[in-house]
Short mmCIF file of C-alpha atoms in Angstrom, two decimals:
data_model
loop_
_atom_site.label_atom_id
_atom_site.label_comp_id
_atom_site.label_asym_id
_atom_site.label_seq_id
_atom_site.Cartn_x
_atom_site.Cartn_y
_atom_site.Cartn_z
CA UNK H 27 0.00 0.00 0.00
CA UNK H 28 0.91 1.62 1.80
CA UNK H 29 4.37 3.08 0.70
CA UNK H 30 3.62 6.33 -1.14
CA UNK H 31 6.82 8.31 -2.57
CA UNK H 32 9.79 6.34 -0.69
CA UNK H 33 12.73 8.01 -1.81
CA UNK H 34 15.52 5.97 -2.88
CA UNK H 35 17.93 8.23 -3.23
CA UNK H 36 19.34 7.61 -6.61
CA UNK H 37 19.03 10.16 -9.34
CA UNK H 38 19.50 8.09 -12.61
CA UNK H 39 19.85 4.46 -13.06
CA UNK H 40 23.33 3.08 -12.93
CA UNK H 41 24.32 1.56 -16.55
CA UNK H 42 26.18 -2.26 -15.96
CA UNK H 43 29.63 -0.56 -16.88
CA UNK H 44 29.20 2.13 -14.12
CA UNK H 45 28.15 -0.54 -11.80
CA UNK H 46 31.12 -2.54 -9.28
CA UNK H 47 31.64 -6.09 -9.39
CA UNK H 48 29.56 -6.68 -6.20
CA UNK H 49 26.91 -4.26 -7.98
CA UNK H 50 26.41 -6.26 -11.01
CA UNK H 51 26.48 -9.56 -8.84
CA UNK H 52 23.43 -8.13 -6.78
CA UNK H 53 21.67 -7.00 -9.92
CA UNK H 54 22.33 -10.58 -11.67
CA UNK H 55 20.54 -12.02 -8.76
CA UNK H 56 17.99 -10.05 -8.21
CA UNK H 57 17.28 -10.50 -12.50
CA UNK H 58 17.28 -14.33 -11.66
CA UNK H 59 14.80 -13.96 -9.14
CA UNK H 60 16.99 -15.11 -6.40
CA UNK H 61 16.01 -13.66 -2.96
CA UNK H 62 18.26 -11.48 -1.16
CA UNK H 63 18.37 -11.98 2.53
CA UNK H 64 19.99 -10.18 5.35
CA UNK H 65 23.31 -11.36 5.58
CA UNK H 66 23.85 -10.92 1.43
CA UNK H 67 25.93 -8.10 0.41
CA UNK H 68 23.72 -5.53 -1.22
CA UNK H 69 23.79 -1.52 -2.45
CA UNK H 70 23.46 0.73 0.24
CA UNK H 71 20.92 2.67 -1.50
CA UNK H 72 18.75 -0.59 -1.87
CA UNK H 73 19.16 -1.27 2.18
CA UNK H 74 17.77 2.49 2.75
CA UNK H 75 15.02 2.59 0.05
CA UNK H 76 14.01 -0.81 2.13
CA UNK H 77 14.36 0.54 5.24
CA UNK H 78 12.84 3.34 4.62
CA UNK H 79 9.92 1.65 2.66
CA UNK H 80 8.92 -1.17 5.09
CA UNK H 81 9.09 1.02 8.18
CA UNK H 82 6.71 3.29 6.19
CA UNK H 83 4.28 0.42 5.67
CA UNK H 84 4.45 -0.76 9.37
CA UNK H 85 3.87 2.93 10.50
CA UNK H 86 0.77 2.61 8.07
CA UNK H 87 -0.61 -0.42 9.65
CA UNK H 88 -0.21 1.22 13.10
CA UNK H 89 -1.75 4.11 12.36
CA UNK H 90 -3.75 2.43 10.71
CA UNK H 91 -5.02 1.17 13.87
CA UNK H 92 -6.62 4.41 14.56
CA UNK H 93 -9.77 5.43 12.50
CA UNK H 94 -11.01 1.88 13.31
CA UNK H 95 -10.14 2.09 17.30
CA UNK H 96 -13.07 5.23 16.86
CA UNK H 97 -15.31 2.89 16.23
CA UNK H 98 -14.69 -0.08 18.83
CA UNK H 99 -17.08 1.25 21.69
CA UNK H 100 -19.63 2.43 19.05
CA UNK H 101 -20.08 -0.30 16.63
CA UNK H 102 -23.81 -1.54 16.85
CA UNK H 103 -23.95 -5.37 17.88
CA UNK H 104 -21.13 -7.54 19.64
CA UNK H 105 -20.42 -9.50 16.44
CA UNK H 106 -19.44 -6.73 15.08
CA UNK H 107 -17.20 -5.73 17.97
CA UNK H 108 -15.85 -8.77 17.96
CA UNK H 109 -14.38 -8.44 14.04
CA UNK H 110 -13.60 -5.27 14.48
CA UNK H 111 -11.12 -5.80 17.52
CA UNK H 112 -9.80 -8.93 15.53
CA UNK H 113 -8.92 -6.49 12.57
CA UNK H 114 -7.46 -3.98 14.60
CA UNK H 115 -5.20 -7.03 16.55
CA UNK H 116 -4.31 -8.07 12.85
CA UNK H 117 -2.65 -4.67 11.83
CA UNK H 118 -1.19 -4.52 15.12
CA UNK H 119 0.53 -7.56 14.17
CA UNK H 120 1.00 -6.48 10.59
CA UNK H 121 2.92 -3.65 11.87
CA UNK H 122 5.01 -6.10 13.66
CA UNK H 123 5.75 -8.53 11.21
CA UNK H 124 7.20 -5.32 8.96
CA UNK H 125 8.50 -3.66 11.71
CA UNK H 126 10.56 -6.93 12.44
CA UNK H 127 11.51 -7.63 8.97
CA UNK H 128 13.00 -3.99 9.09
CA UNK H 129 15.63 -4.92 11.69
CA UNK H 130 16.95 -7.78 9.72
CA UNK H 131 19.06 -4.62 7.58
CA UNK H 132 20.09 -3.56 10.62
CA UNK H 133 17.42 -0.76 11.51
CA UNK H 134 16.44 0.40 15.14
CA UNK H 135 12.87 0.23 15.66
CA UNK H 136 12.86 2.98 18.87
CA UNK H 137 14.40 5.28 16.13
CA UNK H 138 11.74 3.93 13.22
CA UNK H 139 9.02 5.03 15.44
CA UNK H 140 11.11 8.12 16.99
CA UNK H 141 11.45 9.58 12.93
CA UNK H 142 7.65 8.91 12.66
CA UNK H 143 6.53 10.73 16.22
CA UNK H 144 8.74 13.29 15.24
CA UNK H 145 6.82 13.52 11.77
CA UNK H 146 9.84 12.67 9.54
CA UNK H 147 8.96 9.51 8.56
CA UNK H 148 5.82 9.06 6.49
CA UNK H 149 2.35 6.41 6.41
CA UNK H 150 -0.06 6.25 3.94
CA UNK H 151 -2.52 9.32 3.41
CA UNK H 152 -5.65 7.33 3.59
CA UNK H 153 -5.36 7.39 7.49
CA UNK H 154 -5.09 10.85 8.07
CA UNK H 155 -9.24 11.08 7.38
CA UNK H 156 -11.73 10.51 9.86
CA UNK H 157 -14.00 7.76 10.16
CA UNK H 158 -17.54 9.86 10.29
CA UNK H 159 -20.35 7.00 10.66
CA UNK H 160 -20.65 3.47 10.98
CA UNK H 161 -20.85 2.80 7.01
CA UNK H 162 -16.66 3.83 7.32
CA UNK H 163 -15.91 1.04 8.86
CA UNK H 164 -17.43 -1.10 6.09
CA UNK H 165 -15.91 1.34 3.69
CA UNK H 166 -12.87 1.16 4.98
CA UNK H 167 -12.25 -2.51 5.10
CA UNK H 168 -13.20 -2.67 1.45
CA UNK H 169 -11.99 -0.11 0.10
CA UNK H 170 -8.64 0.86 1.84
CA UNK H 171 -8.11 -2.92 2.52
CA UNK H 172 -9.08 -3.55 -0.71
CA UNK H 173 -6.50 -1.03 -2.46
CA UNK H 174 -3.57 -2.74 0.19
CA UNK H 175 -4.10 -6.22 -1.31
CA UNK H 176 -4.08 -5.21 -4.24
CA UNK H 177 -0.44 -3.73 -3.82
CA UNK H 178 0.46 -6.19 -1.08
CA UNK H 179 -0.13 -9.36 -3.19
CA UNK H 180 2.55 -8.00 -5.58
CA UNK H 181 4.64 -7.06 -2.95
CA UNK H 182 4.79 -11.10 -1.78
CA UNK H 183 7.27 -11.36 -4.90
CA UNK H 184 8.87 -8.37 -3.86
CA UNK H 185 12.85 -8.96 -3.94
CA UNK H 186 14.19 -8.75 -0.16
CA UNK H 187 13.66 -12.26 1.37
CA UNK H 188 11.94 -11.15 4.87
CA UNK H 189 9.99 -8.34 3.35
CA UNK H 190 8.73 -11.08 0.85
CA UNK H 191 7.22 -13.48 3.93
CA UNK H 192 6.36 -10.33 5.97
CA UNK H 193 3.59 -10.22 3.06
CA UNK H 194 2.97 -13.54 2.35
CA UNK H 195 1.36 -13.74 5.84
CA UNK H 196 -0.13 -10.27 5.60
CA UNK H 197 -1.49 -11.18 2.53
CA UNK H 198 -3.60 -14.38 4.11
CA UNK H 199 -4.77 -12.28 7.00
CA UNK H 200 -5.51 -9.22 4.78
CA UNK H 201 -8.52 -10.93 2.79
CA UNK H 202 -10.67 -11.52 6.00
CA UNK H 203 -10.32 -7.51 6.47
CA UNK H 204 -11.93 -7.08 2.55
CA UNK H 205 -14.92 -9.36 3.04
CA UNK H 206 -15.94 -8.30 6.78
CA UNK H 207 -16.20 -4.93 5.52
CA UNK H 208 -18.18 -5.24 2.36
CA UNK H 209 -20.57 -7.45 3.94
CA UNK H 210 -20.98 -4.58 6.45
CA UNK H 211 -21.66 -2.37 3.54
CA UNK H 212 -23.75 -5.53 1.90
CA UNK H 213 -25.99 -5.62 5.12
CA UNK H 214 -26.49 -1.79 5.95
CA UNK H 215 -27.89 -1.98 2.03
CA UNK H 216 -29.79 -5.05 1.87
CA UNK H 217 -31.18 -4.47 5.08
CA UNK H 218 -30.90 -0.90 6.26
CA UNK H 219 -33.17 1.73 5.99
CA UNK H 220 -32.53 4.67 3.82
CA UNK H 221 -30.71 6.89 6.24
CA UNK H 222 -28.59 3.81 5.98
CA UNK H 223 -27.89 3.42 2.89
CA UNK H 224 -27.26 6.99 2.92
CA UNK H 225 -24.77 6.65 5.09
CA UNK H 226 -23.43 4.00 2.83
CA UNK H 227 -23.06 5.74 0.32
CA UNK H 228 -21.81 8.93 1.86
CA UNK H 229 -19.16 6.93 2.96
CA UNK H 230 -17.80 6.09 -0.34
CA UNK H 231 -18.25 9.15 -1.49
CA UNK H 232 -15.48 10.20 1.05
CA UNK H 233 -13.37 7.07 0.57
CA UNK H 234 -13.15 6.62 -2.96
CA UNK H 235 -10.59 9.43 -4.12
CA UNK H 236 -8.24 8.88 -1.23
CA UNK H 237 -8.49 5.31 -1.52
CA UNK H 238 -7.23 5.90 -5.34
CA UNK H 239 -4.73 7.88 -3.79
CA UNK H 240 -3.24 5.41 -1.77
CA UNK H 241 -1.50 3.95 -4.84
CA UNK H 242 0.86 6.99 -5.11
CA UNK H 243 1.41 9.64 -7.69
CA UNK H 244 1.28 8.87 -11.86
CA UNK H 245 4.03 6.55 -12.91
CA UNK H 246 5.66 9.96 -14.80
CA UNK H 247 5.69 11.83 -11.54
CA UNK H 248 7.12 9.27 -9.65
CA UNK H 249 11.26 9.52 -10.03
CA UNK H 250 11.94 7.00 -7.44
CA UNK H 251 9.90 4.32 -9.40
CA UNK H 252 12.29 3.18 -11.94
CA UNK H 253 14.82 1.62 -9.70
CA UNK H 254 12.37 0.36 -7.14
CA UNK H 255 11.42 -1.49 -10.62
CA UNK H 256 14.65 -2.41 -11.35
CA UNK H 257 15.54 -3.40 -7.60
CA UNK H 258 12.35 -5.35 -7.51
CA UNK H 259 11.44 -3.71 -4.58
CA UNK H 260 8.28 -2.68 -6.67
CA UNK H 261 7.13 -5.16 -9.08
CA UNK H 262 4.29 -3.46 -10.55
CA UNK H 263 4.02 0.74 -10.83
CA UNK H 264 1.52 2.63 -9.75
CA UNK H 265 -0.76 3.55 -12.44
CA UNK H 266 -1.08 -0.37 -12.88
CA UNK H 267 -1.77 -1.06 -9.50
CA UNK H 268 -4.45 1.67 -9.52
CA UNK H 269 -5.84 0.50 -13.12
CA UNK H 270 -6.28 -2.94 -11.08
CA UNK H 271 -7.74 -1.91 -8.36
CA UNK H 272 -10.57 0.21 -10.28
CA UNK H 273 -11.73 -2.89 -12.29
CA UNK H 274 -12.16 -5.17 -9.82
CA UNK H 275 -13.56 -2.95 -7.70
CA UNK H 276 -16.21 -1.25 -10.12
CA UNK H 277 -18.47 -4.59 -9.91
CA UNK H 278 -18.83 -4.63 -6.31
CA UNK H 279 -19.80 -1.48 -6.05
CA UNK H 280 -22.43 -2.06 -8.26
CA UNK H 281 -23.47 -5.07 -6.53
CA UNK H 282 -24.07 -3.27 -3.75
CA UNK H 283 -26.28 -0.23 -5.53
CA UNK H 284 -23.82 2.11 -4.78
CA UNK H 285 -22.07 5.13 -7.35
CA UNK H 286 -18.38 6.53 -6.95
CA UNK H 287 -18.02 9.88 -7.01
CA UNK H 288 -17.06 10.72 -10.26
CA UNK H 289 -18.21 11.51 -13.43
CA UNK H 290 -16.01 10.48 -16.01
CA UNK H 291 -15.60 7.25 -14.75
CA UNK H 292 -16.80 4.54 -17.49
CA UNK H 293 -16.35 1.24 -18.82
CA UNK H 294 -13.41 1.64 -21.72
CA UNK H 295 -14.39 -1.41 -24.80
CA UNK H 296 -11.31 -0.71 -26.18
CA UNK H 297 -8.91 -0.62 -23.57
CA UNK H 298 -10.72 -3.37 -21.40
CA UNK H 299 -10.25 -1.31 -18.60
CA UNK H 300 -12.50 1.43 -16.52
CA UNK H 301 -11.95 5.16 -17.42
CA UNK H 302 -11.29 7.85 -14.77
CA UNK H 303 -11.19 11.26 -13.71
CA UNK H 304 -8.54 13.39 -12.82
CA UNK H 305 -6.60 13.41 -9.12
CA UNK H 306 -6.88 15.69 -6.77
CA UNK H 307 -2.60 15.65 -6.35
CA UNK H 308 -2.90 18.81 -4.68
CA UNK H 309 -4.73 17.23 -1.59
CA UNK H 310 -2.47 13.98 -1.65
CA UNK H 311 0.28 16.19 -1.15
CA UNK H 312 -1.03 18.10 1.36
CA UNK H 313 -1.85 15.68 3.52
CA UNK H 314 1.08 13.43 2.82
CA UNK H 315 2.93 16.99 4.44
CA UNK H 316 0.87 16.75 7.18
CA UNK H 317 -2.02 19.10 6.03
CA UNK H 318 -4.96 16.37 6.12
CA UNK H 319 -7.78 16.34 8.29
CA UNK H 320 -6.59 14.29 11.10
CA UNK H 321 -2.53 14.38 10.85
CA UNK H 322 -1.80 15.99 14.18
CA UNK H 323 -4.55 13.76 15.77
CA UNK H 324 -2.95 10.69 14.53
CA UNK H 325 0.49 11.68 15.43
CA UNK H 326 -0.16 13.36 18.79
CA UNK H 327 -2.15 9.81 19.83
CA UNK H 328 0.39 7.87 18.70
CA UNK H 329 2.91 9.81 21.19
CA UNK H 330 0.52 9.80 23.75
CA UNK H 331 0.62 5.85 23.76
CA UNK H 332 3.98 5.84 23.60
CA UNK H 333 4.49 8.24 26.60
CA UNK H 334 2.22 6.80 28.66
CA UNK H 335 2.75 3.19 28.36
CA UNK H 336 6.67 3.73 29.42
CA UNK H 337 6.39 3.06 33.07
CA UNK H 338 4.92 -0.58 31.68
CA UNK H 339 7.95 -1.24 29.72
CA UNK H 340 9.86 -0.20 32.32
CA UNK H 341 8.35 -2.30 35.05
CA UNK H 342 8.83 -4.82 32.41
CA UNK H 343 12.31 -4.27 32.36
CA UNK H 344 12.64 -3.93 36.26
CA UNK H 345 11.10 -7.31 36.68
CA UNK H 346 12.95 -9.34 34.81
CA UNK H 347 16.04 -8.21 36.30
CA UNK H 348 14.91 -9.01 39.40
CA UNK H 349 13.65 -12.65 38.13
CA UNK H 350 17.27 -13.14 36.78
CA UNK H 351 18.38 -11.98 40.36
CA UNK H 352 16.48 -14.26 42.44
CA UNK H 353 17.49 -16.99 39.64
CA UNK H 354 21.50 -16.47 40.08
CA UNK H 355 20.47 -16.50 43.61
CA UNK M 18 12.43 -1.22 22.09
CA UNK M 19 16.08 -1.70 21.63
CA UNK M 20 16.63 -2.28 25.54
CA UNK M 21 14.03 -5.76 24.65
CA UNK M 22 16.04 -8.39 23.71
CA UNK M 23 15.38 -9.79 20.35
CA UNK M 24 14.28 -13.44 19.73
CA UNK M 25 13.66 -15.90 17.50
CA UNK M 26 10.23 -17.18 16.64
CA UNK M 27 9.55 -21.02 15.93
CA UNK M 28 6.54 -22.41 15.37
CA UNK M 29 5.30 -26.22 14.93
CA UNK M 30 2.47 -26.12 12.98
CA UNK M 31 1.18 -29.72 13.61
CA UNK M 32 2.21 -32.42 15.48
CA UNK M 33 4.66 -34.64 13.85
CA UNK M 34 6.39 -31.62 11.89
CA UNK M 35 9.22 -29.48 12.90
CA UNK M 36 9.41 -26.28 14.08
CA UNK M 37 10.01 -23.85 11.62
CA UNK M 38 11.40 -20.03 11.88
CA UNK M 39 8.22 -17.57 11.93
CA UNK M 40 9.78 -14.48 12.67
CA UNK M 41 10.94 -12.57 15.76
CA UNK M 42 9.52 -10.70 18.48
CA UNK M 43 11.19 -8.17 20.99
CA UNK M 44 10.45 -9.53 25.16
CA UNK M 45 11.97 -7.91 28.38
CA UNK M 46 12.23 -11.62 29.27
CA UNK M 47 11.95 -15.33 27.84
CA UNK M 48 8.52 -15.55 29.99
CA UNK M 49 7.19 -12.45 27.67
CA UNK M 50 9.00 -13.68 24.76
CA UNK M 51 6.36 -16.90 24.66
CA UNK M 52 3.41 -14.69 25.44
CA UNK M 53 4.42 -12.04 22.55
CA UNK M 54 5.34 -14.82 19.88
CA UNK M 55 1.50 -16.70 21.03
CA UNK M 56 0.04 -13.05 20.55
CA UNK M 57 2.08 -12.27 17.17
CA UNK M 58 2.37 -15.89 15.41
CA UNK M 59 -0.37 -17.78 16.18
CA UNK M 60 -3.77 -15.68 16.23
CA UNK M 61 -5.54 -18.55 13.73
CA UNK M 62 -3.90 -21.58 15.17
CA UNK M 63 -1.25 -21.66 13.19
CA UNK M 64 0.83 -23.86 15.92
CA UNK M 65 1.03 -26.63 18.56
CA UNK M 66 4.15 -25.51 19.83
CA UNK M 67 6.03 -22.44 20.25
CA UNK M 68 9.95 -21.69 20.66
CA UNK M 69 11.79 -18.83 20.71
CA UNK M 70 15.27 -18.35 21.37
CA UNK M 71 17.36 -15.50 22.01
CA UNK M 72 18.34 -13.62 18.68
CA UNK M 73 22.22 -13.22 19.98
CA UNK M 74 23.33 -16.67 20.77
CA UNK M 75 22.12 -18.12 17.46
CA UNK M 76 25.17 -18.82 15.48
CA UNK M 77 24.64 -19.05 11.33
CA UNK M 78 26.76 -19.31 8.55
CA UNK M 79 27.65 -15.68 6.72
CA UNK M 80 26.54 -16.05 2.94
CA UNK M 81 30.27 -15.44 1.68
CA UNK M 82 30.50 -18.83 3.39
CA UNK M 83 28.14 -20.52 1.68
CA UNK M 84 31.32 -22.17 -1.27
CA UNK M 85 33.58 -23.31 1.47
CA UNK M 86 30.48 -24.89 3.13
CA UNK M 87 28.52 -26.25 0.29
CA UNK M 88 30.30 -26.88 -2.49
CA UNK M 89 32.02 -30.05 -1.24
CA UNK M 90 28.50 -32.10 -1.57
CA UNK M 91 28.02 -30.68 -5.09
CA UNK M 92 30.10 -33.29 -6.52
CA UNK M 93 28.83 -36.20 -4.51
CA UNK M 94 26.50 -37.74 -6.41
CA UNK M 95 26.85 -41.44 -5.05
CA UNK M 96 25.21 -40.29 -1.43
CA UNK M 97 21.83 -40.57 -3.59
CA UNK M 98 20.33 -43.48 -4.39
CA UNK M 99 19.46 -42.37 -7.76
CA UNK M 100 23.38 -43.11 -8.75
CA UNK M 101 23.00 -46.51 -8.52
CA UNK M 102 21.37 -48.27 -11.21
CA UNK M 103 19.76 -51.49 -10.55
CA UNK M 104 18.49 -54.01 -13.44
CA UNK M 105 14.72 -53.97 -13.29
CA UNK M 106 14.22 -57.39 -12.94
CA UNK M 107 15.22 -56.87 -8.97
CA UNK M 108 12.36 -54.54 -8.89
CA UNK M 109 11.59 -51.87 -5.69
CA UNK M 110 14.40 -51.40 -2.98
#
């Protein structure tokens, strides 16, 4: 997903005669398809664009955690409750997996989440708006679940070994998200009455461009693309990933009785693919800066659980020294 | 939580299989190393059995390694039983 613009600090693509011996062994690997894992010698610009990339994605799951948490006290029967808490436990763990798979290249993950608290470090836009009514939390599972798997499946091939199995087992919890929240969506408009189905669709109408968003900016504004590509760090860019996501996800949304918010959007015979309107960019960048709706929320809770869940850690810490105490004893 | 040790996650899915590496989890001690590997690994049953072992005294082979270690049981061939050809009248051994 849920890495938007992760800079990879390389201007231009290195030709093979520019590259070093160790260079052009890394690239011949990586162009077999072998995996690289975290003792292999590799470029340091790939082990940064990584870092930097998979701590973005766990900060994404975490904060991910948020908009949903709104909802836990509020949502209408204990079923319901029930999924959503499992959902929220899943990105916890999500953000754990990543954050975990980060350290193999040698990473801190105090400093990870310092860079993020400190708002250096960056997670995907599509949490920095709120979740207004119930109908978000379907929304949200479908849609902004929906756009993740879509990027996450391809990420499974993605060319860092631990990265790669980090999704593999994202990827098998992710699906349960997807389906929990269209049937929410399913139910409110099979069953609801029309000030829920309102609701319903109100809360596409809010989803829908940021949830396009999520897939970053056009593949020709995107300079740090091309050697993700060639790193296969990305396997698929993002205009592609976005294309994907549309089709598959124009059907449901009919199924359900439901528009998206635009006007140009239609069914392309000769392309085989859905047509679309034009981006807000302005807005993704703004609240990829920090200018969205609910940026210093996000952030300020974040710190806020960090700050006040320190005296646990560090009873944590007290305690087992005094276990290992007793035990030398 | 760089003051947490690190450890290593193994899980056995089923009985009768081995343990296999899962992934790691950060634990003030081995006691909350078990409960954060039960809480991180195995939230759909994914395991029987649980191990996890402290990141630093795990001792593996560095990947420049991997010729000097390997390579001698490349050219091996007669420790498989597929070397040795056996007329088919003797049938299955």
């Amino acid at each position: 997903m849920y890495a938007q613009l992760v800079d990879t600090g390389t201007k231009r693509l290195k030709t093979r005669e520019e590259m070093s011996p160790e260079e052009r062994d890394f690239q011949d690997k990586i162009d077999a398809e072998t995996k690289i894992e975290a003792k292999n010698w590799m470029p340091d610009a790939y082990r940064k664009t990584l870092v930097r990339q998979i701590s973005q994605h766990a900060h994404s799951e975490i904060v991910g955690m948020l908009p949903e948490g709104n909802w836990l006290t509020r949502a209408p029967t204990l079923k319901r409750k029930l999924q959503l808490m499992a959902k929220i436990q899943d990105e916890a763990g999500h953000g754990l997996y990543l954050y975990s798979a980060m350290e193999t290249l040698g990473a801190d993950r105090d400093e990870e989440v310092q860079k993020l608290h400190d708002g250096k470090a960056k997670y995907s836009s599509i949490f920095n708006y709120p979740t207004l009514n119930w109908a978000d939390m379907g929304a949200v599972g479908w849609l902004v679940d929906g756009a993740a798997i879509v990027n996450q499946v391809v990420l499974q091939r993605t060319s860092y070994g631990p990265y790669s199995r980090a999704m593999v087992r994202i990827c098998k919890e992710e699906s349960f998200h997807q389906r929990q929240g269209f049937q929410i969506l399913l139910d409110m408009m099979r069953e609801g009455t029309q000030a829920q189905k309102d609701m319903v669709q109100d809360a596409i109408n809010r989803l829908w461009w940021p949830a396009l968003m999520m897939f970053g900016p056009h593949d020709d504004e995107s300079p740090n693309s091309q050697q993700s590509m060639v790193w296969k760090i990305k396997r698929k860019s993002n205009d592609e990933l976005r294309q994907m996501f549309i089709d598959q996800t124009i059907p449901q949304l009919e199924f359900l009785g439901c528009t998206a918010p635009d006007p140009d959007l239609k069914w392309n015979e000769e392309t085989g693919h859905y047509d679309f309107g034009a981006i807000d960019w302005k807005e993704f960048y703004d609240v990829l800066k920090g200018d969205g709706p609910c940026n210093r929320e996000r952030i300020s809770t974040r710190r806020k659980a960090i700050d006040e869940g320190t005296w646990v850690r560090e009873a944590a810490v007290a305690y087992a020294a005094k276990q290992k105490q007793r035990a030398a004893a | 939580m760089s003051e947490w040790r690190l450890y290593e996650v193994f899980v056995r899915s089923k009985h009768g299989l081995n343990h296999k590496h899962v992934g790691s989890v950060h634990a003030a001690d081995n006691e909350m190393a078990m409960e954060n590997a039960r809480d991180l690994y195995t939230r759909r049953s994914e395991g029987v059995s649980i191990w996890v072992v402290p990141s630093d005294t795990i001792t593996a082979s560095a990947s420049d390694e991997k010729e000097i270690l390997f390579d001698p049981a490349e050219d091996k061939v007669y420790r498989h039983a597929s070397f040795y050809k056996l007329p088919d009248e003797v049938g299955h051994m």
